[in-house]
Amino acid sequence: MQAGDLEPPEPQAVSAPLTRAAIFLMVQVDAGAEQTAKDLLADLAGLQRAVGFRDAGAGLTCVAGISSAAWDRIYGGPRPAELHELPVFSGEKHTSVVTAGADLLFHLRAERLDLCFELESLIMDRLRGSVTVLDEVQGFRYFDARDVLGFVDGTENPTGNGVNQAVLVDDDEPFNRGSYVVVQKYLHDMAAWNALTTEQQELVIGRRKLSDVEMPDEEKPADAHIALNVITDDEGNELDILRDNMPFGRPGHDEFGTYFIGYTKSPAVIEKMLENMFVGSPPGTYDRILDFSTPHTGALFYVPTADFLEDPPDAPPEPEPPAAATPAGTSLGIGSLRRSIR
Ligand code: HEM
């Protein structure tokens, strides 16, 4: 950085490490409650400090994401370049899901579920009556970071400098240091999965179950999960995302799930992965994991920087009413003048 340059904005805790516990909360902001949502988002870091400082070693973080539709309602003004609604991916056999009205995502992480629970309670104290809760999932660490299918999940995540390179919008672009996040809640057909031998399960994932070692390319089927999710740019560079998937479930209700969450600097990367999974690459060679895993939600959000959330810019002035609406020469344009000064 050159002397005199502005400090780059502070990202939210997107790249926080995998924790033992997480809560995923997805809400729709009721009509007329935009300011309530905006105020809560501005106070989120303070609420996180209030809960997290009481056990600083537990690493409590909360990342908030805002959907395309909610962005215009809550902030207005310029939009993050790649913010849009998540498309549906539809292949011969499997189709993804998009959750209508998913306006805000809160991703809470800590080594202790009680801290996530407390912070979520404070968030809901502020939002209750102003939002409709669409989905709420408590995730947990399962043994050595395994999913409920029994495989270690998260191994090939980027590390070190690679994390920010994968997840933060570049500094020479507008909305720099923001991020994008895609979530999907999957439920697994455990009876069908457990009917497979361990060797058959390894062919579905593309890694060994016990050791977590990747299968050699000549043994890895083209429809293995990791074969379809390693994608590259035009120059052959691998395009990473940061996944923080969590198992969840209620065995008493025969519910066994994986909450997929992926952070990226460009949603096009995750969308390519989803296309490979659902449509197949080549089309028809879809991800075998989908024969045992069904998505029940899906949404894309922009993750503004912490600085933006805390002190968002003023929304641009409303457009002037058409000239014919006011008698010629009588408008001083004071309304717009007032809005642009602060
Ligand atoms: C890798 C599980 C959904 C992207 C893996 C691995 C497992 C796994 C066990 C191998 C270990 C690792 O590197 O983490 C699951 C489960 C899912 C799921 C149980 C839900 C049913 C998704 C989705 C995406 C995705 C929806 C992207 C849209 C990836 C990527 C890798 C990976 C990029 C690493 C590939 C590599 O570099 O080797 N997943 N996954 N996964 N998954 Fe998933």
Short mmCIF file of N, CA, C and O in Angstrom, two decimals, residues 79-170:
data_model
loop_
_atom_site.label_atom_id
_atom_site.label_comp_id
_atom_site.label_asym_id
_atom_site.label_seq_id
_atom_site.Cartn_x
_atom_site.Cartn_y
_atom_site.Cartn_z
N ARG A 79 -25.14 -1.81 -7.23
CA ARG A 79 -25.28 -3.22 -6.83
C ARG A 79 -23.96 -3.96 -7.07
O ARG A 79 -23.26 -3.69 -8.04
N PRO A 80 -23.67 -4.95 -6.22
CA PRO A 80 -22.52 -5.83 -6.49
C PRO A 80 -22.69 -6.47 -7.87
O PRO A 80 -23.78 -6.94 -8.22
N ALA A 81 -21.61 -6.49 -8.66
CA ALA A 81 -21.72 -6.83 -10.08
C ALA A 81 -22.36 -8.19 -10.34
O ALA A 81 -23.10 -8.36 -11.30
N GLU A 82 -22.07 -9.18 -9.51
CA GLU A 82 -22.54 -10.54 -9.81
C GLU A 82 -23.68 -11.00 -8.90
O GLU A 82 -23.92 -12.19 -8.77
N LEU A 83 -24.36 -10.04 -8.28
CA LEU A 83 -25.48 -10.42 -7.40
C LEU A 83 -26.74 -10.66 -8.23
O LEU A 83 -27.21 -9.78 -8.93
N HIS A 84 -27.25 -11.88 -8.16
CA HIS A 84 -28.48 -12.24 -8.87
C HIS A 84 -29.13 -13.40 -8.14
O HIS A 84 -28.53 -13.95 -7.21
N GLU A 85 -30.31 -13.79 -8.56
CA GLU A 85 -30.94 -14.96 -7.94
C GLU A 85 -30.26 -16.22 -8.44
O GLU A 85 -29.88 -16.31 -9.62
N LEU A 86 -30.08 -17.19 -7.55
CA LEU A 86 -29.46 -18.47 -7.95
C LEU A 86 -30.34 -19.14 -9.01
O LEU A 86 -31.54 -19.28 -8.81
N PRO A 87 -29.75 -19.55 -10.15
CA PRO A 87 -30.57 -20.26 -11.14
C PRO A 87 -30.92 -21.68 -10.65
O PRO A 87 -30.28 -22.20 -9.74
N VAL A 88 -31.91 -22.27 -11.29
CA VAL A 88 -32.22 -23.69 -11.05
C VAL A 88 -31.38 -24.51 -12.02
O VAL A 88 -31.26 -24.15 -13.20
N PHE A 89 -30.79 -25.60 -11.55
CA PHE A 89 -30.01 -26.49 -12.42
C PHE A 89 -30.80 -27.78 -12.58
O PHE A 89 -31.12 -28.44 -11.59
N SER A 90 -31.09 -28.11 -13.82
CA SER A 90 -31.98 -29.23 -14.06
C SER A 90 -31.33 -30.20 -15.04
O SER A 90 -31.03 -29.84 -16.18
N GLY A 91 -31.10 -31.41 -14.59
CA GLY A 91 -30.54 -32.43 -15.46
C GLY A 91 -31.56 -33.50 -15.76
O GLY A 91 -32.74 -33.36 -15.45
N GLU A 92 -31.09 -34.60 -16.40
CA GLU A 92 -32.00 -35.69 -16.77
C GLU A 92 -32.71 -36.26 -15.55
O GLU A 92 -33.88 -36.65 -15.60
N LYS A 93 -31.99 -36.34 -14.43
CA LYS A 93 -32.56 -37.03 -13.27
C LYS A 93 -32.76 -36.13 -12.05
O LYS A 93 -33.69 -36.36 -11.28
N HIS A 94 -31.89 -35.15 -11.88
CA HIS A 94 -31.94 -34.35 -10.64
C HIS A 94 -32.07 -32.86 -10.96
O HIS A 94 -31.50 -32.37 -11.92
N THR A 95 -32.82 -32.17 -10.07
CA THR A 95 -33.05 -30.73 -10.25
C THR A 95 -32.78 -30.03 -8.93
O THR A 95 -33.20 -30.52 -7.87
N SER A 96 -32.10 -28.88 -9.00
CA SER A 96 -31.82 -28.14 -7.78
C SER A 96 -33.03 -27.29 -7.39
O SER A 96 -34.01 -27.21 -8.14
N VAL A 97 -32.94 -26.67 -6.26
CA VAL A 97 -34.07 -25.94 -5.69
C VAL A 97 -33.64 -24.50 -5.43
O VAL A 97 -32.50 -24.27 -5.04
N VAL A 98 -34.56 -23.56 -5.64
CA VAL A 98 -34.29 -22.19 -5.24
C VAL A 98 -35.37 -21.78 -4.24
O VAL A 98 -36.56 -21.98 -4.48
N THR A 99 -34.96 -21.26 -3.10
CA THR A 99 -35.89 -20.90 -2.04
C THR A 99 -36.44 -19.50 -2.29
O THR A 99 -35.68 -18.52 -2.24
N ALA A 100 -37.73 -19.43 -2.56
CA ALA A 100 -38.34 -18.12 -2.85
C ALA A 100 -38.29 -17.22 -1.62
O ALA A 100 -38.54 -17.68 -0.50
N GLY A 101 -37.95 -15.96 -1.82
CA GLY A 101 -38.01 -14.98 -0.74
C GLY A 101 -36.88 -15.05 0.26
O GLY A 101 -36.93 -14.40 1.31
N ALA A 102 -35.83 -15.82 -0.05
CA ALA A 102 -34.70 -15.92 0.89
C ALA A 102 -33.90 -14.61 0.82
O ALA A 102 -33.05 -14.44 -0.05
N ASP A 103 -34.21 -13.67 1.71
CA ASP A 103 -33.63 -12.33 1.64
C ASP A 103 -32.30 -12.23 2.38
O ASP A 103 -31.37 -11.58 1.90
N LEU A 104 -32.23 -12.80 3.57
CA LEU A 104 -31.03 -12.68 4.39
C LEU A 104 -30.58 -14.05 4.87
O LEU A 104 -31.40 -14.91 5.21
N LEU A 105 -29.26 -14.22 4.91
CA LEU A 105 -28.67 -15.42 5.50
C LEU A 105 -27.78 -15.00 6.66
O LEU A 105 -26.99 -14.05 6.53
N PHE A 106 -27.91 -15.69 7.77
CA PHE A 106 -26.98 -15.51 8.89
C PHE A 106 -26.25 -16.83 9.09
O PHE A 106 -26.89 -17.87 9.32
N HIS A 107 -24.93 -16.80 8.99
CA HIS A 107 -24.09 -18.00 9.17
C HIS A 107 -23.29 -17.79 10.45
O HIS A 107 -22.34 -17.01 10.47
N LEU A 108 -23.72 -18.48 11.50
CA LEU A 108 -23.07 -18.31 12.81
C LEU A 108 -22.17 -19.52 13.07
O LEU A 108 -22.60 -20.66 12.88
N ARG A 109 -20.95 -19.26 13.49
CA ARG A 109 -19.99 -20.34 13.75
C ARG A 109 -19.32 -20.12 15.10
O ARG A 109 -19.00 -18.99 15.46
N ALA A 110 -19.06 -21.21 15.83
CA ALA A 110 -18.29 -21.14 17.08
C ALA A 110 -17.91 -22.56 17.48
O ALA A 110 -18.48 -23.53 16.97
N GLU A 111 -16.98 -22.64 18.40
CA GLU A 111 -16.64 -23.95 18.96
C GLU A 111 -17.74 -24.45 19.90
O GLU A 111 -17.74 -25.61 20.27
N ARG A 112 -18.63 -23.54 20.31
CA ARG A 112 -19.71 -23.91 21.24
C ARG A 112 -21.04 -23.52 20.64
O ARG A 112 -21.25 -22.36 20.27
N LEU A 113 -21.97 -24.49 20.60
CA LEU A 113 -23.29 -24.19 20.03
C LEU A 113 -24.04 -23.14 20.86
O LEU A 113 -24.80 -22.35 20.32
N ASP A 114 -23.79 -23.13 22.20
CA ASP A 114 -24.55 -22.17 23.02
C ASP A 114 -24.26 -20.73 22.61
O ASP A 114 -25.15 -19.87 22.66
N LEU A 115 -23.02 -20.45 22.17
CA LEU A 115 -22.72 -19.07 21.75
C LEU A 115 -23.48 -18.72 20.47
O LEU A 115 -23.99 -17.60 20.32
N CYS A 116 -23.52 -19.67 19.54
CA CYS A 116 -24.30 -19.44 18.30
C CYS A 116 -25.77 -19.21 18.65
O CYS A 116 -26.43 -18.30 18.12
N PHE A 117 -26.27 -20.03 19.56
CA PHE A 117 -27.67 -19.97 19.98
C PHE A 117 -27.98 -18.60 20.60
O PHE A 117 -29.00 -17.97 20.30
N GLU A 118 -27.08 -18.13 21.46
CA GLU A 118 -27.28 -16.85 22.15
C GLU A 118 -27.30 -15.70 21.13
O GLU A 118 -28.16 -14.82 21.17
N LEU A 119 -26.34 -15.74 20.20
CA LEU A 119 -26.28 -14.65 19.21
C LEU A 119 -27.50 -14.70 18.30
O LEU A 119 -28.10 -13.66 17.98
N GLU A 120 -27.89 -15.90 17.91
CA GLU A 120 -29.10 -16.01 17.07
C GLU A 120 -30.32 -15.47 17.83
O GLU A 120 -31.18 -14.81 17.24
N SER A 121 -30.38 -15.74 19.13
CA SER A 121 -31.51 -15.23 19.93
C SER A 121 -31.54 -13.70 19.91
O SER A 121 -32.61 -13.09 19.77
N LEU A 122 -30.36 -13.08 20.03
CA LEU A 122 -30.31 -11.61 20.03
C LEU A 122 -30.70 -11.06 18.66
O LEU A 122 -31.36 -10.02 18.55
N ILE A 123 -30.26 -11.76 17.61
CA ILE A 123 -30.65 -11.34 16.25
C ILE A 123 -32.16 -11.41 16.11
O ILE A 123 -32.82 -10.47 15.63
N MET A 124 -32.74 -12.52 16.56
CA MET A 124 -34.19 -12.69 16.40
C MET A 124 -34.98 -11.73 17.30
O MET A 124 -36.08 -11.31 16.95
N ASP A 125 -34.40 -11.36 18.48
CA ASP A 125 -35.07 -10.35 19.31
C ASP A 125 -35.28 -9.06 18.52
O ASP A 125 -36.27 -8.36 18.70
N ARG A 126 -34.33 -8.76 17.64
CA ARG A 126 -34.42 -7.54 16.85
C ARG A 126 -35.31 -7.72 15.61
O ARG A 126 -35.88 -6.75 15.12
N LEU A 127 -35.36 -8.95 15.10
CA LEU A 127 -36.06 -9.15 13.82
C LEU A 127 -37.48 -9.71 13.97
O LEU A 127 -38.25 -9.66 13.02
N ARG A 128 -37.78 -10.23 15.17
CA ARG A 128 -39.08 -10.88 15.34
C ARG A 128 -40.21 -9.91 15.00
O ARG A 128 -40.17 -8.74 15.40
N GLY A 129 -41.17 -10.38 14.22
CA GLY A 129 -42.26 -9.51 13.80
C GLY A 129 -41.97 -8.74 12.53
O GLY A 129 -42.85 -8.13 11.95
N SER A 130 -40.70 -8.77 12.10
CA SER A 130 -40.31 -8.04 10.89
C SER A 130 -39.85 -8.98 9.78
O SER A 130 -39.65 -8.55 8.65
N VAL A 131 -39.64 -10.25 10.13
CA VAL A 131 -39.19 -11.22 9.14
C VAL A 131 -39.99 -12.50 9.27
O VAL A 131 -40.59 -12.78 10.30
N THR A 132 -39.96 -13.29 8.19
CA THR A 132 -40.51 -14.65 8.22
C THR A 132 -39.32 -15.61 8.13
O THR A 132 -38.51 -15.49 7.20
N VAL A 133 -39.21 -16.49 9.10
CA VAL A 133 -38.09 -17.44 9.09
C VAL A 133 -38.40 -18.55 8.07
O VAL A 133 -39.43 -19.21 8.15
N LEU A 134 -37.50 -18.71 7.10
CA LEU A 134 -37.71 -19.71 6.05
C LEU A 134 -36.99 -21.00 6.35
O LEU A 134 -37.41 -22.08 5.94
N ASP A 135 -35.86 -20.91 7.07
CA ASP A 135 -35.10 -22.13 7.36
C ASP A 135 -34.14 -21.83 8.51
O ASP A 135 -33.60 -20.73 8.59
N GLU A 136 -33.95 -22.82 9.36
CA GLU A 136 -33.09 -22.66 10.53
C GLU A 136 -32.49 -24.03 10.82
O GLU A 136 -33.22 -24.99 11.05
N VAL A 137 -31.17 -24.12 10.77
CA VAL A 137 -30.50 -25.43 10.93
C VAL A 137 -29.35 -25.28 11.90
O VAL A 137 -28.55 -24.35 11.80
N GLN A 138 -29.27 -26.21 12.85
CA GLN A 138 -28.12 -26.28 13.76
C GLN A 138 -27.21 -27.40 13.27
O GLN A 138 -27.62 -28.55 13.19
N GLY A 139 -25.97 -27.06 12.94
CA GLY A 139 -25.02 -28.06 12.46
C GLY A 139 -23.99 -28.38 13.53
O GLY A 139 -23.73 -27.57 14.42
N PHE A 140 -23.40 -29.56 13.42
CA PHE A 140 -22.42 -30.00 14.41
C PHE A 140 -21.23 -30.68 13.74
O PHE A 140 -21.37 -31.23 12.65
N ARG A 141 -20.09 -30.62 14.41
CA ARG A 141 -18.91 -31.38 13.96
C ARG A 141 -19.18 -32.85 14.22
O ARG A 141 -19.61 -33.23 15.30
N TYR A 142 -18.91 -33.69 13.23
CA TYR A 142 -19.17 -35.13 13.34
C TYR A 142 -17.83 -35.85 13.27
O TYR A 142 -17.22 -35.92 12.21
N PHE A 143 -17.36 -36.33 14.41
CA PHE A 143 -16.05 -36.99 14.50
C PHE A 143 -14.96 -36.11 13.88
O PHE A 143 -14.91 -34.91 14.12
N ASP A 144 -14.11 -36.68 13.00
CA ASP A 144 -13.01 -35.92 12.42
C ASP A 144 -13.48 -35.17 11.17
O ASP A 144 -13.00 -35.41 10.07
N ALA A 145 -14.43 -34.23 11.38
CA ALA A 145 -14.98 -33.38 10.32
C ALA A 145 -15.56 -34.21 9.17
O ALA A 145 -15.32 -33.92 7.99
N ARG A 146 -16.34 -35.25 9.53
CA ARG A 146 -17.01 -36.06 8.51
C ARG A 146 -18.43 -35.57 8.27
O ARG A 146 -19.04 -34.94 9.15
N ASP A 147 -18.96 -35.83 7.06
CA ASP A 147 -20.38 -35.61 6.84
C ASP A 147 -21.11 -36.87 7.31
O ASP A 147 -20.48 -37.87 7.67
N VAL A 148 -22.45 -36.81 7.30
CA VAL A 148 -23.17 -37.98 7.83
C VAL A 148 -23.08 -39.18 6.89
O VAL A 148 -23.46 -40.29 7.26
N LEU A 149 -22.56 -38.97 5.68
CA LEU A 149 -22.28 -40.11 4.79
C LEU A 149 -21.02 -40.84 5.25
O LEU A 149 -20.70 -41.91 4.74
N GLY A 150 -20.28 -40.23 6.17
CA GLY A 150 -19.11 -40.90 6.76
C GLY A 150 -17.79 -40.49 6.15
O GLY A 150 -16.74 -41.02 6.53
N PHE A 151 -17.80 -39.52 5.21
CA PHE A 151 -16.55 -39.08 4.56
C PHE A 151 -16.08 -37.76 5.17
O PHE A 151 -16.91 -36.90 5.53
N VAL A 152 -14.76 -37.60 5.25
CA VAL A 152 -14.20 -36.33 5.71
C VAL A 152 -14.55 -35.25 4.68
O VAL A 152 -14.35 -35.45 3.48
N ASP A 153 -15.08 -34.14 5.17
CA ASP A 153 -15.60 -33.10 4.27
C ASP A 153 -14.89 -31.78 4.55
O ASP A 153 -14.93 -31.29 5.67
N GLY A 154 -14.19 -31.24 3.54
CA GLY A 154 -13.51 -29.95 3.70
C GLY A 154 -12.02 -30.03 3.40
O GLY A 154 -11.32 -29.02 3.42
N THR A 155 -11.53 -31.24 3.09
CA THR A 155 -10.09 -31.46 2.92
C THR A 155 -9.45 -30.51 1.91
O THR A 155 -8.38 -29.96 2.15
N GLU A 156 -10.07 -30.37 0.76
CA GLU A 156 -9.43 -29.62 -0.33
C GLU A 156 -9.79 -28.14 -0.32
O GLU A 156 -9.67 -27.46 -1.33
N ASN A 157 -10.21 -27.64 0.84
CA ASN A 157 -10.44 -26.20 0.94
C ASN A 157 -9.13 -25.45 0.77
O ASN A 157 -8.07 -25.96 1.14
N PRO A 158 -9.16 -24.24 0.21
CA PRO A 158 -7.93 -23.45 0.13
C PRO A 158 -7.41 -23.13 1.53
O PRO A 158 -8.18 -23.13 2.50
N THR A 159 -6.11 -22.86 1.63
CA THR A 159 -5.51 -22.50 2.91
C THR A 159 -4.62 -21.27 2.71
O THR A 159 -4.33 -20.89 1.58
N GLY A 160 -4.18 -20.68 3.81
CA GLY A 160 -3.25 -19.54 3.76
C GLY A 160 -3.80 -18.41 2.91
O GLY A 160 -4.99 -18.09 2.95
N ASN A 161 -2.89 -17.83 2.09
CA ASN A 161 -3.31 -16.71 1.23
C ASN A 161 -4.38 -17.11 0.23
O ASN A 161 -5.13 -16.28 -0.28
N GLY A 162 -4.43 -18.42 -0.07
CA GLY A 162 -5.39 -18.91 -1.05
C GLY A 162 -6.83 -18.67 -0.63
O GLY A 162 -7.73 -18.61 -1.48
N VAL A 163 -7.07 -18.56 0.70
CA VAL A 163 -8.45 -18.39 1.16
C VAL A 163 -9.01 -17.06 0.66
O VAL A 163 -10.02 -17.02 -0.04
N ASN A 164 -8.31 -15.96 0.99
CA ASN A 164 -8.83 -14.66 0.58
C ASN A 164 -8.86 -14.52 -0.94
O ASN A 164 -9.76 -13.89 -1.51
N GLN A 165 -7.85 -15.12 -1.60
CA GLN A 165 -7.85 -15.06 -3.07
C GLN A 165 -9.09 -15.74 -3.65
O GLN A 165 -9.61 -15.32 -4.68
N ALA A 166 -9.56 -16.79 -2.99
CA ALA A 166 -10.73 -17.53 -3.51
C ALA A 166 -12.04 -16.84 -3.17
O ALA A 166 -13.00 -16.93 -3.94
N VAL A 167 -12.09 -16.17 -2.01
CA VAL A 167 -13.42 -15.74 -1.54
C VAL A 167 -13.68 -14.24 -1.59
O VAL A 167 -14.85 -13.83 -1.54
N LEU A 168 -12.65 -13.40 -1.67
CA LEU A 168 -12.90 -11.96 -1.61
C LEU A 168 -12.82 -11.32 -2.99
O LEU A 168 -11.90 -11.60 -3.77
N VAL A 169 -13.79 -10.46 -3.27
CA VAL A 169 -13.78 -9.70 -4.52
C VAL A 169 -12.49 -8.87 -4.57
O VAL A 169 -12.09 -8.27 -3.57
N ASP A 170 -11.84 -8.87 -5.75
CA ASP A 170 -10.52 -8.24 -5.88
C ASP A 170 -10.57 -6.76 -5.52
O ASP A 170 -11.58 -6.08 -5.72
#
